[in-house]
Tab-separated table of C-alpha atoms in Angstrom:
chain	number	residue	atom	x	y	z
Q	9	MET	CA	-30.143	42.776	-14.670
Q	10	ALA	CA	-28.352	39.417	-14.686
Q	11	LYS	CA	-28.405	37.251	-11.611
Q	12	ALA	CA	-25.071	37.191	-9.780
Q	13	GLN	CA	-23.013	34.021	-9.950
Q	14	LYS	CA	-22.060	32.333	-6.701
Q	15	ASN	CA	-18.338	32.739	-6.081
Q	16	PRO	CA	-17.286	30.259	-3.340
Q	17	ALA	CA	-14.151	32.219	-2.392
Q	18	ALA	CA	-16.094	35.472	-2.028
Q	19	VAL	CA	-18.870	33.747	-0.081
Q	20	ALA	CA	-16.326	32.225	2.329
Q	21	ALA	CA	-14.590	35.571	2.880
Q	22	LEU	CA	-17.893	37.345	3.428
Q	23	GLY	CA	-18.907	34.572	5.812
Q	24	GLU	CA	-15.905	35.474	7.938
Q	25	ALA	CA	-17.033	39.115	7.949
Q	26	LEU	CA	-20.360	38.002	9.438
Q	27	ASN	CA	-18.422	37.070	12.591
Q	28	ASP	CA	-17.101	40.619	13.044
Q	29	SER	CA	-18.238	42.299	16.271
Q	30	ASP	CA	-19.090	45.505	14.381
Q	31	PRO	CA	-22.773	45.465	13.307
Q	32	ALA	CA	-21.951	47.776	10.392
Q	33	MET	CA	-19.442	45.222	9.061
Q	34	GLN	CA	-22.013	42.439	9.463
Q	35	TYR	CA	-24.594	44.498	7.569
Q	36	ARG	CA	-22.181	45.163	4.687
Q	37	ALA	CA	-21.328	41.457	4.590
Q	38	VAL	CA	-25.044	40.594	4.321
Q	39	LEU	CA	-25.524	43.088	1.479
Q	40	SER	CA	-22.458	41.745	-0.305
Q	41	LEU	CA	-23.624	38.132	0.155
Q	42	GLN	CA	-26.992	39.042	-1.343
Q	43	GLN	CA	-25.207	40.454	-4.366
Q	44	ALA	CA	-22.627	37.663	-4.668
Q	45	THR	CA	-25.162	34.828	-4.386
Q	46	GLY	CA	-28.337	36.298	-5.867
Q	47	LYS	CA	-30.139	35.094	-2.718
Q	48	ASP	CA	-32.311	37.179	-0.426
Q	49	LEU	CA	-32.257	35.662	3.040
Q	50	GLY	CA	-33.145	38.938	4.687
Q	51	ASN	CA	-30.893	40.780	7.118
Q	52	SER	CA	-30.468	37.953	9.624
Q	53	VAL	CA	-26.783	37.339	10.283
Q	54	ASP	CA	-27.682	33.903	11.699
Q	55	ARG	CA	-29.454	32.849	8.491
Q	56	TRP	CA	-26.524	33.985	6.377
Q	57	GLN	CA	-24.045	32.188	8.645
Q	58	GLN	CA	-26.085	29.013	8.161
Q	59	TYR	CA	-26.098	29.571	4.393
Q	60	VAL	CA	-22.313	30.032	4.261
Q	61	LYS	CA	-21.848	26.807	6.268
Q	62	GLY	CA	-24.210	24.972	3.923
Q	63	GLU	CA	-26.782	24.486	6.689
Q	64	HIS	CA	-29.495	26.776	5.318
Q	65	ARG	CA	-32.572	25.106	3.893
Q	66	GLU	CA	-34.639	27.245	1.558
Q	67	GLN	CA	-38.168	27.761	2.779
Q	68	PRO	CA	-40.837	27.455	0.105
Q	69	ALA	CA	-42.627	30.721	-0.581
Q	70	PRO	CA	-45.929	30.900	1.309
Q	71	SER	CA	-49.021	30.416	-0.791
Q	72	MET	CA	-51.451	33.274	-1.322
Q	73	ALA	CA	-53.864	31.530	1.071
Q	74	ASP	CA	-51.167	31.324	3.764
Q	75	ARG	CA	-50.386	35.023	3.362
Q	76	VAL	CA	-54.058	35.971	3.754
Q	77	HIS	CA	-54.587	33.829	6.837
Q	78	HIS	CA	-51.431	34.922	8.695
């Protein structure tokens, strides 16, 4: 399966949907953003809003040692 290409217009439109008061609409926007960007930022609307605004900083994946100790 090929990784989705980031489409700035789609990302902006989906970012607007994140502001909807309906949680179901927010959830669909998150799923669509995951597909449109190829990113997996989880289901946090706040994290996706930061991403759309360009404020999200990618966290490095925890090391195996970090996963065992936490």
